[in-house]
Structures are given as C-alpha cells and as structure tokens.
mmCIF file of C-alpha atoms in Angstrom:
data_model
loop_
_atom_site.group_PDB
_atom_site.id
_atom_site.type_symbol
_atom_site.label_atom_id
_atom_site.label_comp_id
_atom_site.label_asym_id
_atom_site.label_seq_id
_atom_site.Cartn_x
_atom_site.Cartn_y
_atom_site.Cartn_z
ATOM 1 C CA UNK A 581 21.109 -11.156 -23.007
ATOM 2 C CA UNK A 582 23.614 -14.035 -22.507
ATOM 3 C CA UNK A 583 22.068 -16.205 -25.425
ATOM 4 C CA UNK A 584 22.026 -13.107 -27.699
ATOM 5 C CA UNK A 585 25.516 -12.508 -26.995
ATOM 6 C CA UNK A 586 26.528 -16.056 -28.073
ATOM 7 C CA UNK A 587 24.601 -15.514 -31.096
ATOM 8 C CA UNK A 588 26.734 -12.508 -31.860
ATOM 9 C CA UNK A 589 29.667 -14.465 -31.381
ATOM 10 C CA UNK A 590 28.762 -17.132 -33.621
ATOM 11 C CA UNK A 591 28.128 -14.733 -36.656
ATOM 12 C CA UNK A 592 30.482 -11.991 -36.042
ATOM 13 C CA UNK A 593 33.424 -14.513 -35.286
ATOM 14 C CA UNK A 594 34.676 -12.697 -32.350
ATOM 15 C CA UNK A 595 35.683 -13.879 -28.692
ATOM 16 C CA UNK A 596 34.686 -11.946 -25.696
ATOM 17 C CA UNK A 597 35.794 -11.106 -21.903
ATOM 18 C CA UNK A 598 32.947 -10.214 -19.465
ATOM 19 C CA UNK A 599 33.956 -7.391 -17.423
ATOM 20 C CA UNK A 600 31.903 -6.239 -14.439
ATOM 21 C CA UNK A 601 31.887 -2.349 -13.669
ATOM 22 C CA UNK A 602 32.637 -1.265 -10.202
ATOM 23 C CA UNK A 603 29.430 -1.587 -7.986
ATOM 24 C CA UNK A 604 27.484 -2.939 -10.943
ATOM 25 C CA UNK A 605 25.970 -0.101 -11.648
ATOM 26 C CA UNK A 606 24.022 0.629 -14.962
ATOM 27 C CA UNK A 607 25.482 4.198 -14.961
ATOM 28 C CA UNK A 608 24.651 7.911 -14.850
ATOM 29 C CA UNK A 609 26.181 10.998 -15.756
ATOM 30 C CA UNK A 610 27.952 12.952 -12.736
ATOM 31 C CA UNK A 611 27.901 16.713 -12.465
ATOM 32 C CA UNK A 612 31.663 16.998 -13.706
ATOM 33 C CA UNK A 613 30.299 15.194 -17.107
ATOM 34 C CA UNK A 614 31.830 11.754 -16.374
ATOM 35 C CA UNK A 615 29.980 8.398 -16.183
ATOM 36 C CA UNK A 616 29.435 5.513 -13.551
ATOM 37 C CA UNK A 617 29.051 2.010 -14.047
ATOM 38 C CA UNK A 618 28.629 0.237 -17.237
ATOM 39 C CA UNK A 619 27.962 3.651 -19.245
ATOM 40 C CA UNK A 620 31.215 5.106 -17.839
ATOM 41 C CA UNK A 621 32.992 1.769 -19.663
ATOM 42 C CA UNK A 622 31.509 2.642 -22.975
ATOM 43 C CA UNK A 623 32.100 6.341 -22.465
ATOM 44 C CA UNK A 624 35.647 5.923 -22.090
ATOM 45 C CA UNK A 625 35.967 2.993 -24.771
ATOM 46 C CA UNK A 626 37.291 0.488 -22.127
ATOM 47 C CA UNK A 627 34.691 -2.018 -23.710
ATOM 48 C CA UNK A 628 33.160 -2.377 -27.081
ATOM 49 C CA UNK A 629 29.847 -3.088 -25.897
ATOM 50 C CA UNK A 630 27.513 -3.281 -22.790
ATOM 51 C CA UNK A 631 24.608 -5.827 -22.755
ATOM 52 C CA UNK A 632 22.338 -4.194 -20.191
ATOM 53 C CA UNK A 633 19.916 -3.885 -21.555
ATOM 54 C CA UNK A 634 19.689 -0.190 -21.229
ATOM 55 C CA UNK A 635 16.787 2.082 -20.895
ATOM 56 C CA UNK A 636 17.597 4.693 -23.864
ATOM 57 C CA UNK A 637 17.709 8.419 -22.722
ATOM 58 C CA UNK A 638 18.743 11.445 -24.607
ATOM 59 C CA UNK A 639 21.537 11.824 -22.128
ATOM 60 C CA UNK A 640 22.954 8.393 -22.144
ATOM 61 C CA UNK A 641 22.802 8.804 -26.311
ATOM 62 C CA UNK A 642 25.711 11.344 -25.575
ATOM 63 C CA UNK A 643 27.839 8.906 -24.453
ATOM 64 C CA UNK A 644 27.211 5.743 -26.283
ATOM 65 C CA UNK A 645 25.501 4.270 -29.618
ATOM 66 C CA UNK A 646 22.406 2.085 -28.946
ATOM 67 C CA UNK A 647 21.167 -0.637 -30.921
ATOM 68 C CA UNK A 648 17.549 -0.977 -32.313
ATOM 69 C CA UNK A 649 15.031 -1.567 -29.412
ATOM 70 C CA UNK A 650 15.274 -5.199 -27.846
ATOM 71 C CA UNK A 651 12.440 -4.873 -25.749
ATOM 72 C CA UNK A 652 10.046 -2.274 -23.937
ATOM 73 C CA UNK A 653 9.017 -2.206 -20.227
ATOM 74 C CA UNK A 654 7.459 -0.386 -17.737
ATOM 75 C CA UNK A 655 8.733 0.628 -14.070
ATOM 76 C CA UNK A 656 6.609 -0.163 -11.253
ATOM 77 C CA UNK A 657 6.793 -0.497 -7.314
ATOM 78 C CA UNK A 658 7.879 -3.803 -6.343
ATOM 79 C CA UNK A 659 7.139 -4.924 -2.583
ATOM 80 C CA UNK A 660 6.136 -8.016 -0.351
ATOM 81 C CA UNK A 661 2.870 -9.123 -1.330
ATOM 82 C CA UNK A 662 0.211 -7.887 1.285
ATOM 83 C CA UNK A 663 -1.881 -10.646 3.213
ATOM 84 C CA UNK A 664 -4.893 -11.088 5.410
ATOM 85 C CA UNK A 665 -4.205 -9.312 8.833
ATOM 86 C CA UNK A 666 -5.918 -8.750 11.855
ATOM 87 C CA UNK A 667 -7.313 -5.087 12.477
ATOM 88 C CA UNK A 668 -7.770 -4.086 16.155
ATOM 89 C CA UNK A 669 -9.726 -1.226 15.053
ATOM 90 C CA UNK A 670 -11.927 -3.471 12.693
ATOM 91 C CA UNK A 671 -14.971 -2.655 14.772
ATOM 92 C CA UNK A 672 -14.923 0.516 13.629
ATOM 93 C CA UNK A 673 -14.751 0.050 9.945
ATOM 94 C CA UNK A 674 -18.316 -0.594 9.013
ATOM 95 C CA UNK A 675 -19.121 2.983 9.178
ATOM 96 C CA UNK A 676 -16.758 5.912 7.893
ATOM 97 C CA UNK A 677 -15.367 8.547 10.364
ATOM 98 C CA UNK A 678 -18.040 11.219 9.613
ATOM 99 C CA UNK A 679 -20.874 8.623 10.540
ATOM 100 C CA UNK A 680 -19.099 7.904 13.916
ATOM 101 C CA UNK A 681 -18.858 11.687 14.373
ATOM 102 C CA UNK A 682 -22.522 12.016 13.561
ATOM 103 C CA UNK A 683 -23.490 9.182 15.950
ATOM 104 C CA UNK A 684 -21.361 11.094 18.955
ATOM 105 C CA UNK A 685 -23.147 14.127 18.201
ATOM 106 C CA UNK A 686 -26.579 12.396 18.422
ATOM 107 C CA UNK A 687 -25.581 10.679 21.813
ATOM 108 C CA UNK A 688 -24.738 14.313 23.135
ATOM 109 C CA UNK A 689 -27.704 15.978 21.851
ATOM 110 C CA UNK A 690 -29.847 13.148 22.637
ATOM 111 C CA UNK A 691 -28.670 13.121 26.444
ATOM 112 C CA UNK A 692 -28.996 16.851 26.577
ATOM 113 C CA UNK A 693 -32.548 17.046 25.019
ATOM 114 C CA UNK A 694 -33.878 14.283 27.637
ATOM 115 C CA UNK A 695 -31.844 16.128 30.451
ATOM 116 C CA UNK A 696 -33.968 19.294 29.696
ATOM 117 C CA UNK A 697 -37.233 17.641 28.974
ATOM 118 C CA UNK A 698 -37.270 15.789 32.251
ATOM 119 C CA UNK A 699 -36.035 18.787 34.344
ATOM 120 C CA UNK A 700 -38.782 20.763 32.602
ATOM 121 C CA UNK A 701 -41.664 18.308 33.308
ATOM 122 C CA UNK A 702 -40.442 17.795 37.205
ATOM 123 C CA UNK A 703 -40.436 21.683 37.277
ATOM 124 C CA UNK A 704 -44.156 21.821 36.388
ATOM 125 C CA UNK A 705 -45.539 18.579 37.871
ATOM 126 C CA UNK A 706 -42.961 17.310 40.149
ATOM 127 C CA UNK A 707 -41.593 15.688 42.024
ATOM 128 C CA UNK A 708 -37.917 16.051 41.013
ATOM 129 C CA UNK A 709 -35.697 13.505 39.745
ATOM 130 C CA UNK A 710 -32.401 13.216 41.208
ATOM 131 C CA UNK A 711 -29.344 13.102 39.134
ATOM 132 C CA UNK A 712 -31.140 13.607 36.008
ATOM 133 C CA UNK A 713 -28.238 14.296 33.607
ATOM 134 C CA UNK A 714 -25.969 11.195 34.766
ATOM 135 C CA UNK A 715 -29.293 8.942 34.378
ATOM 136 C CA UNK A 716 -30.087 10.535 30.777
ATOM 137 C CA UNK A 717 -26.429 10.283 29.523
ATOM 138 C CA UNK A 718 -26.167 6.739 31.101
ATOM 139 C CA UNK A 719 -29.798 5.577 29.685
ATOM 140 C CA UNK A 720 -28.806 6.786 26.139
ATOM 141 C CA UNK A 721 -25.405 5.124 25.978
ATOM 142 C CA UNK A 722 -26.816 1.648 27.217
ATOM 143 C CA UNK A 723 -29.314 1.576 24.589
ATOM 144 C CA UNK A 724 -26.950 2.241 21.731
ATOM 145 C CA UNK A 725 -24.798 -0.696 23.305
ATOM 146 C CA UNK A 726 -28.137 -2.731 23.491
ATOM 147 C CA UNK A 727 -27.660 -3.013 27.181
ATOM 148 C CA UNK A 728 -30.967 -3.081 29.496
ATOM 149 C CA UNK A 729 -31.956 -0.371 31.970
ATOM 150 C CA UNK A 730 -34.206 -0.143 34.823
ATOM 151 C CA UNK A 731 -34.685 3.578 34.407
ATOM 152 C CA UNK A 732 -37.082 5.440 32.366
ATOM 153 C CA UNK A 733 -38.715 8.760 32.326
ATOM 154 C CA UNK A 734 -41.948 9.073 34.320
ATOM 155 C CA UNK A 735 -43.889 11.433 31.921
ATOM 156 C CA UNK A 736 -44.845 11.495 28.319
ATOM 157 C CA UNK A 737 -42.347 14.059 27.089
ATOM 158 C CA UNK A 738 -39.580 12.116 28.119
ATOM 159 C CA UNK A 739 -40.896 8.825 27.184
ATOM 160 C CA UNK A 740 -41.793 10.160 23.538
ATOM 161 C CA UNK A 741 -37.991 11.003 23.180
ATOM 162 C CA UNK A 742 -37.194 7.428 24.378
ATOM 163 C CA UNK A 743 -39.444 6.006 21.965
ATOM 164 C CA UNK A 744 -37.791 8.034 19.074
ATOM 165 C CA UNK A 745 -34.361 7.258 20.269
ATOM 166 C CA UNK A 746 -35.047 3.645 20.722
ATOM 167 C CA UNK A 747 -36.151 3.289 17.012
ATOM 168 C CA UNK A 748 -33.184 5.368 15.960
ATOM 169 C CA UNK A 749 -30.750 2.877 17.639
ATOM 170 C CA UNK A 750 -32.814 -0.063 16.353
ATOM 171 C CA UNK A 751 -32.222 0.908 12.924
ATOM 172 C CA UNK A 752 -28.293 1.956 13.627
ATOM 173 C CA UNK A 753 -27.363 -1.029 15.506
ATOM 174 C CA UNK A 754 -29.153 -3.409 12.893
ATOM 175 C CA UNK A 755 -26.952 -1.794 10.059
ATOM 176 C CA UNK A 756 -23.996 -1.965 12.245
ATOM 177 C CA UNK A 757 -24.422 -5.627 13.245
ATOM 178 C CA UNK A 758 -24.937 -6.805 9.715
ATOM 179 C CA UNK A 759 -22.107 -5.271 8.193
ATOM 180 C CA UNK A 760 -19.689 -6.175 11.070
ATOM 181 C CA UNK A 761 -20.731 -9.674 10.670
ATOM 182 C CA UNK A 762 -20.223 -9.471 6.977
ATOM 183 C CA UNK A 763 -16.688 -7.853 7.501
ATOM 184 C CA UNK A 764 -15.436 -10.578 10.051
ATOM 185 C CA UNK A 765 -16.821 -13.676 8.697
ATOM 186 C CA UNK A 766 -15.544 -12.728 4.754
ATOM 187 C CA UNK A 767 -11.715 -12.042 5.363
ATOM 188 C CA UNK A 768 -10.360 -8.857 3.392
ATOM 189 C CA UNK A 769 -7.019 -8.111 1.988
ATOM 190 C CA UNK A 770 -5.943 -4.355 2.279
ATOM 191 C CA UNK A 771 -3.363 -3.281 -0.240
ATOM 192 C CA UNK A 772 -1.574 -0.498 1.483
ATOM 193 C CA UNK A 773 0.704 0.456 -1.427
ATOM 194 C CA UNK A 774 -0.537 0.676 -5.168
ATOM 195 C CA UNK A 775 0.869 3.912 -6.248
ATOM 196 C CA UNK A 776 3.693 6.348 -5.926
ATOM 197 C CA UNK A 777 0.942 8.292 -3.503
ATOM 198 C CA UNK A 778 0.620 5.518 -1.442
ATOM 199 C CA UNK A 779 4.413 4.690 -1.150
ATOM 200 C CA UNK A 780 5.185 8.209 0.031
ATOM 201 C CA UNK A 781 2.163 8.889 2.120
ATOM 202 C CA UNK A 782 3.414 5.830 4.456
ATOM 203 C CA UNK A 783 5.991 5.323 6.731
ATOM 204 C CA UNK A 784 5.995 1.669 7.519
ATOM 205 C CA UNK A 785 7.779 0.599 4.623
ATOM 206 C CA UNK A 786 10.728 2.176 3.416
ATOM 207 C CA UNK A 787 11.779 2.144 -0.371
ATOM 208 C CA UNK A 788 14.794 2.136 -2.340
ATOM 209 C CA UNK A 789 16.142 2.799 -6.110
ATOM 210 C CA UNK A 790 18.679 1.303 -8.047
ATOM 211 C CA UNK A 791 22.065 2.844 -8.152
ATOM 212 C CA UNK A 792 22.561 3.948 -11.566
ATOM 213 C CA UNK A 793 19.268 3.678 -12.833
ATOM 214 C CA UNK A 794 17.830 6.267 -15.221
ATOM 215 C CA UNK A 795 14.849 6.294 -12.551
ATOM 216 C CA UNK A 796 17.038 8.553 -10.233
ATOM 217 C CA UNK A 797 17.514 11.474 -12.257
ATOM 218 C CA UNK A 798 13.688 11.046 -13.906
ATOM 219 C CA UNK A 799 12.166 11.211 -10.259
ATOM 220 C CA UNK A 800 14.550 13.832 -8.880
ATOM 221 C CA UNK A 801 13.655 16.215 -11.640
ATOM 222 C CA UNK A 802 10.164 15.398 -12.310
ATOM 223 C CA UNK A 803 7.702 18.096 -12.037
ATOM 224 C CA UNK A 804 5.321 15.729 -10.182
ATOM 225 C CA UNK A 805 4.924 16.036 -6.515
ATOM 226 C CA UNK A 806 4.763 12.506 -5.623
ATOM 227 C CA UNK A 807 7.660 11.461 -8.174
ATOM 228 C CA UNK A 808 10.102 14.228 -6.499
ATOM 229 C CA UNK A 809 9.014 12.743 -3.073
ATOM 230 C CA UNK A 810 9.655 9.183 -3.893
ATOM 231 C CA UNK A 811 13.241 10.259 -4.660
ATOM 232 C CA UNK A 812 13.947 12.384 -1.756
ATOM 233 C CA UNK A 813 12.045 10.211 0.535
ATOM 234 C CA UNK A 814 13.895 6.805 -0.448
ATOM 235 C CA UNK A 815 15.837 5.173 2.368
ATOM 236 C CA UNK A 816 18.891 4.288 0.338
ATOM 237 C CA UNK A 817 20.050 2.486 -2.962
ATOM 238 C CA UNK A 818 20.286 -1.117 -4.192
ATOM 239 C CA UNK A 819 22.751 -2.370 -7.083
ATOM 240 C CA UNK A 820 19.933 -3.991 -8.829
ATOM 241 C CA UNK A 821 16.064 -5.398 -8.252
ATOM 242 C CA UNK A 822 17.401 -8.831 -8.847
ATOM 243 C CA UNK A 823 19.908 -9.316 -6.323
ATOM 244 C CA UNK A 824 17.853 -7.816 -3.685
ATOM 245 C CA UNK A 825 14.566 -10.083 -4.498
ATOM 246 C CA UNK A 826 14.824 -11.886 -1.041
ATOM 247 C CA UNK A 827 15.022 -8.629 1.191
ATOM 248 C CA UNK A 828 12.110 -7.111 -1.002
ATOM 249 C CA UNK A 829 10.337 -10.494 -0.312
ATOM 250 C CA UNK A 830 11.185 -10.457 3.436
ATOM 251 C CA UNK A 831 9.405 -7.143 3.427
ATOM 252 C CA UNK A 832 12.560 -5.110 4.579
ATOM 253 C CA UNK A 833 11.869 -2.370 1.819
ATOM 254 C CA UNK A 834 10.038 -1.572 -1.517
ATOM 255 C CA UNK A 835 11.747 -0.650 -4.853
ATOM 256 C CA UNK A 836 11.102 0.585 -7.953
ATOM 257 C CA UNK A 837 11.941 -2.060 -10.697
ATOM 258 C CA UNK A 838 11.523 -2.871 -14.362
ATOM 259 C CA UNK A 839 8.709 -5.186 -14.856
ATOM 260 C CA UNK A 840 10.531 -8.078 -16.459
ATOM 261 C CA UNK A 841 13.086 -8.423 -13.326
ATOM 262 C CA UNK A 842 10.064 -8.333 -11.258
ATOM 263 C CA UNK A 843 8.225 -11.141 -12.789
ATOM 264 C CA UNK A 844 11.524 -12.994 -13.032
ATOM 265 C CA UNK A 845 11.972 -12.479 -9.309
ATOM 266 C CA UNK A 846 8.441 -13.701 -8.840
ATOM 267 C CA UNK A 847 9.016 -16.647 -10.898
ATOM 268 C CA UNK A 848 12.064 -17.732 -8.747
ATOM 269 C CA UNK A 849 10.002 -17.101 -5.496
ATOM 270 C CA UNK A 850 7.288 -19.386 -6.454
ATOM 271 C CA UNK A 851 9.528 -22.196 -7.973
ATOM 272 C CA UNK A 852 11.583 -22.158 -4.521
ATOM 273 C CA UNK A 853 8.892 -21.842 -2.203
ATOM 274 C CA UNK A 854 5.919 -22.799 -3.767
ATOM 275 C CA UNK A 855 4.462 -19.543 -2.222
ATOM 276 C CA UNK A 856 3.963 -16.083 -3.634
ATOM 277 C CA UNK A 857 5.761 -13.426 -1.275
ATOM 278 C CA UNK A 858 6.006 -10.614 -3.810
ATOM 279 C CA UNK A 859 3.668 -8.339 -5.250
ATOM 280 C CA UNK A 860 3.913 -5.587 -8.207
ATOM 281 C CA UNK A 861 1.837 -2.559 -7.726
ATOM 282 C CA UNK A 862 -0.662 -1.133 -10.276
ATOM 283 C CA UNK A 863 0.260 2.077 -11.022
ATOM 284 C CA UNK A 864 3.007 2.400 -13.946
ATOM 285 C CA UNK A 865 5.679 4.742 -12.421
ATOM 286 C CA UNK A 866 7.443 5.067 -16.314
ATOM 287 C CA UNK A 867 5.916 3.313 -19.091
ATOM 288 C CA UNK A 868 7.019 1.959 -22.339
ATOM 289 C CA UNK A 869 10.967 2.424 -21.630
ATOM 290 C CA UNK A 870 12.865 1.439 -24.635
ATOM 291 C CA UNK A 871 15.820 -0.938 -23.924
ATOM 292 C CA UNK A 872 18.558 -1.558 -25.941
ATOM 293 C CA UNK A 873 22.401 -3.004 -26.043
ATOM 294 C CA UNK A 874 24.871 0.069 -25.735
ATOM 295 C CA UNK A 875 28.131 0.215 -28.042
ATOM 296 C CA UNK A 876 30.613 2.592 -28.215
ATOM 297 C CA UNK A 877 30.663 5.484 -30.334
ATOM 298 C CA UNK A 878 31.040 4.658 -34.191
ATOM 299 C CA UNK A 879 31.350 0.606 -33.391
ATOM 300 C CA UNK A 880 31.495 -1.579 -36.429
ATOM 301 C CA UNK A 881 29.836 -4.267 -34.744
ATOM 302 C CA UNK A 882 26.498 -2.050 -34.439
ATOM 303 C CA UNK A 883 25.100 -2.678 -37.909
ATOM 304 C CA UNK A 884 25.243 -6.342 -37.920
ATOM 305 C CA UNK A 885 24.045 -6.437 -34.395
ATOM 306 C CA UNK A 886 20.980 -4.672 -35.305
ATOM 307 C CA UNK A 887 20.183 -7.145 -37.981
ATOM 308 C CA UNK A 888 20.987 -9.977 -35.948
ATOM 309 C CA UNK A 889 18.600 -8.523 -32.893
ATOM 310 C CA UNK A 890 15.614 -7.945 -35.809
ATOM 311 C CA UNK A 891 15.787 -11.444 -36.769
ATOM 312 C CA UNK A 892 15.627 -12.959 -33.251
ATOM 313 C CA UNK A 893 12.667 -10.474 -32.781
ATOM 314 C CA UNK A 894 11.078 -11.252 -35.813
ATOM 315 C CA UNK A 895 11.172 -14.850 -35.470
ATOM 316 C CA UNK A 896 9.787 -15.038 -32.228
ATOM 317 C CA UNK A 897 13.378 -16.256 -30.616
ATOM 318 C CA UNK A 898 13.423 -13.452 -28.303
ATOM 319 C CA UNK A 899 9.952 -13.703 -26.784
ATOM 320 C CA UNK A 900 10.735 -17.652 -26.345
ATOM 321 C CA UNK A 901 13.902 -16.825 -24.591
ATOM 322 C CA UNK A 902 12.154 -14.324 -22.080
ATOM 323 C CA UNK A 903 9.180 -16.886 -21.424
ATOM 324 C CA UNK A 904 11.726 -19.378 -20.346
ATOM 325 C CA UNK A 905 12.922 -17.276 -17.824
ATOM 326 C CA UNK A 906 9.669 -15.991 -16.600
ATOM 327 C CA UNK A 907 7.377 -19.119 -15.526
ATOM 328 C CA UNK A 908 5.372 -20.072 -12.620
ATOM 329 C CA UNK A 909 3.632 -16.541 -12.232
ATOM 330 C CA UNK A 910 0.162 -16.955 -13.249
ATOM 331 C CA UNK A 911 -0.797 -17.545 -9.721
ATOM 332 C CA UNK A 912 1.319 -14.857 -8.056
ATOM 333 C CA UNK A 913 0.345 -12.043 -10.585
ATOM 334 C CA UNK A 914 -3.344 -12.398 -9.199
ATOM 335 C CA UNK A 915 -4.551 -9.797 -7.146
ATOM 336 C CA UNK A 916 -3.839 -10.237 -3.132
ATOM 337 C CA UNK A 917 -7.548 -10.154 -2.678
ATOM 338 C CA UNK A 918 -7.716 -13.415 -4.646
ATOM 339 C CA UNK A 919 -5.757 -14.985 -1.878
ATOM 340 C CA UNK A 920 -8.782 -15.041 0.881
ATOM 341 C CA UNK A 921 -10.466 -18.089 1.382
ATOM 342 C CA UNK A 922 -13.809 -18.639 -0.424
ATOM 343 C CA UNK A 923 -16.799 -18.401 1.819
ATOM 344 C CA UNK A 924 -16.857 -17.946 5.499
ATOM 345 C CA UNK A 925 -13.775 -18.366 7.624
ATOM 346 C CA UNK A 926 -13.459 -18.971 11.196
ATOM 347 C CA UNK A 927 -12.794 -16.015 13.608
ATOM 348 C CA UNK A 928 -9.823 -15.914 15.785
ATOM 349 C CA UNK A 929 -8.923 -13.988 18.848
ATOM 350 C CA UNK A 930 -7.314 -11.181 16.885
ATOM 351 C CA UNK A 931 -10.489 -10.027 15.660
ATOM 352 C CA UNK A 932 -11.797 -9.489 18.971
ATOM 353 C CA UNK A 933 -8.922 -7.409 20.641
ATOM 354 C CA UNK A 934 -10.448 -4.097 19.490
ATOM 355 C CA UNK A 935 -13.694 -4.750 21.319
ATOM 356 C CA UNK A 936 -12.414 -6.381 24.013
ATOM 357 C CA UNK A 937 -10.061 -3.719 24.763
ATOM 358 C CA UNK A 938 -12.918 -0.981 24.836
ATOM 359 C CA UNK A 939 -14.939 -3.609 27.033
ATOM 360 C CA UNK A 940 -12.360 -4.006 29.753
ATOM 361 C CA UNK A 941 -11.545 -0.199 29.813
ATOM 362 C CA UNK A 942 -15.189 0.533 30.557
ATOM 363 C CA UNK A 943 -15.611 -1.975 33.114
ATOM 364 C CA UNK A 944 -12.418 -0.800 34.883
ATOM 365 C CA UNK A 945 -13.355 2.948 34.737
ATOM 366 C CA UNK A 946 -17.255 2.468 35.353
ATOM 367 C CA UNK A 947 -17.483 3.431 38.770
ATOM 368 C CA UNK A 948 -15.186 6.679 38.521
ATOM 369 C CA UNK A 949 -17.287 8.173 35.899
ATOM 370 C CA UNK A 950 -20.446 7.431 37.424
ATOM 371 C CA UNK A 951 -19.363 9.145 40.765
ATOM 372 C CA UNK A 952 -18.125 12.030 38.751
ATOM 373 C CA UNK A 953 -21.461 12.434 36.749
ATOM 374 C CA UNK A 954 -23.573 12.275 40.055
ATOM 375 C CA UNK A 955 -21.506 15.259 41.456
ATOM 376 C CA UNK A 956 -21.563 17.552 38.760
ATOM 377 C CA UNK A 957 -24.712 17.128 37.127
ATOM 378 C CA UNK A 958 -27.397 17.297 39.807
ATOM 379 C CA UNK A 959 -29.248 20.589 38.402
ATOM 380 C CA UNK A 960 -31.094 20.843 42.020
ATOM 381 C CA UNK A 961 -28.668 21.100 44.828
ATOM 382 C CA UNK A 962 -31.682 21.019 47.190
ATOM 383 C CA UNK A 963 -32.537 17.285 46.026
ATOM 384 C CA UNK A 964 -30.431 14.576 47.810
#
C-alpha cells in the first residue's frame, strides 16, 4: 500500500503524515457507537484516509467511505507446519478401534469356548485337566502374539477349536504385520488442524484473533457452531498476523489471518531460514473478502483515488507489487505430506516405544496374573 500512496501523492499533489492508531488496530465498533483503531481515526475525521486495506463490511460503511476494491482475499487458519512425529501408540494404528474391540471379543469367546469344550470332554472321557481356564486363556493369547506353547487339548473337540483359531490368527497377524511394516517404513505426516472444527476440537494448540479485525464480530455472531466456538474459545488477541509471525512459526499459537499476509510471512520465513515452518489450513473460514482503502465521508480525494486504483489494477502494476512481496513460497505451500522422505526410511527407537512398553509391562506382571488365574479358574476343586 505504500507504493500506492506514493502514486496518490504524485498525481494528487499533496503531502502526507503517517499516523499510527493506538494499539495498531484495524478498528471495530464499540457498544457506545464509537470506533477503535484506524476506523476510529476516520470516523472522527482526524485523518483524511487510512490505507489498510480494510475488509468492507456494512457496519464499517457507516463510518467511512471506501475506495473501489483493491483486492479480494480469504481468511484461513495460520499455524506451525506439521511434521513427522513418532507415535507411541502407532502399533495400534493398522486397525480401527472397532476392529480391536472385535479382536478382544474373539479372545474372550475363544477362551470361553475352549474352556467349556475341554471341561465337557473331561467329564465324559476323563481324566480331568487341571487349571483349564488359565491354560486356555494363555494359549489363546500366545497364539495371537505368535508365541509357541507346549500345551494343547487332548481330544478332538478341543483340537478342532485349536485348528480354527490358528487359521484365524494366521490371517489376522499376516494382515497386521504387513500393514504395520508399511506404516513404519514409509513415514506419514498427520495434519491435526485443517479446519475450524479441527481447531476447536483440540486443546494442544491455542489460537488467537487479530484485535479490531472484522473476523471477531463475524465469528461471534455466526450461526455456525464451530465459528462461534472459535471466537469464545480463543486464548487472546494479537495486533496483527504479520507482527506475530515468529510466535506462530514457533508453535506458540495459531491465528486466523488473511491469505496475503500468511503468504508474505511464509516468504519471509523461507527467505530467512531456508526452511518451511508455517502452514495454511485448507478450509476457508471467510471467502472473497473485498478489501479497499478507507476515506473520511465525502472526501474530495476519493474519486481521483478510484481512477488511480483502477489504472494500476488494469495495467497489472498492483499484481506486480504483490508478487514482489510474496516470493519463495512454492516449496512451503505444498502440503506437509510432501515433506516426507521418498521410499523407505530407517526406523528409530521412538517407533518401538509403544510395543516395548507393552512388552516390559507384560514381563513385569506375568507371574501375578498366572497365579491369579490358577487360583480362581480351577473348575474342579477336587483336582490339584
């Protein structure tokens, strides 16, 4: 906007003084009817014009006259770029929660059927098997975890169940091993926040809105549940997204910003560090906002300003100016999933923390559960 102001000064033959409003706010209407920020300076006619550019709203048109549209923009969520992360529960990801529940139900059912079958056969043919339930439960678990077992049922009924269960576990574990291997060796990037619903449904990353932005009343008064939650659940305010770009890149909070500012921040980040630390969520929170310069009511400068704005837009000069501000963004505008290494990646210790934790916990508590099972599952109290 500074270059546009220089053109105004040249062709309108005036001098100017830049005045920064208190707090550096764009400006919103207060309950008493007054305005804050730059809109307040315009409404009180303390300045002739405000560069902004401002999103044109019906409420703001009551306080100022706006130029023709300088550009249109979208409002999106701006946050730290997601990256590759080790997931301690990753070994559970090959199957959904429902599948794991069905597996648990199968373990319980198979253990119960085998216990009942062996007990029934012992009653008919004798002799009795000691600790039937504990042996059946441990055998079922060992087969699922692909451990060997020296114990097997003696008779045909129990062995028929064994054969059926072994076939089922072969199919299950083959599928699990194949999916898990693919997931571990080909890294995946999870994008936790890509919409307002994602934003308000999580608690790890706080979010903030620009002070004096039109997004605050828009979200607060919206009929959409998630838009309202994004307003009432915010952790605070920021002056503007550009000045807070480093805090956002450091993962301190997310913000809802205009797309032009976000791309400019991404350009700055890559030009400064050579890396991509920022991410623009896919969902558009507010689309095609009309952005323009604000003038005090009945300003004599407005008609000439509109002609000059029209000229720089039609000749492509305005697009050229924006292009010069936004460079080095191609790489960082790609989805985070493209950041992963091509092909197979070496596994690190973090990948195995989940399975190792389960293994260690099982080893430490192995003796107690076995004694417990031996004590409570002996179906024939006369058999030692």
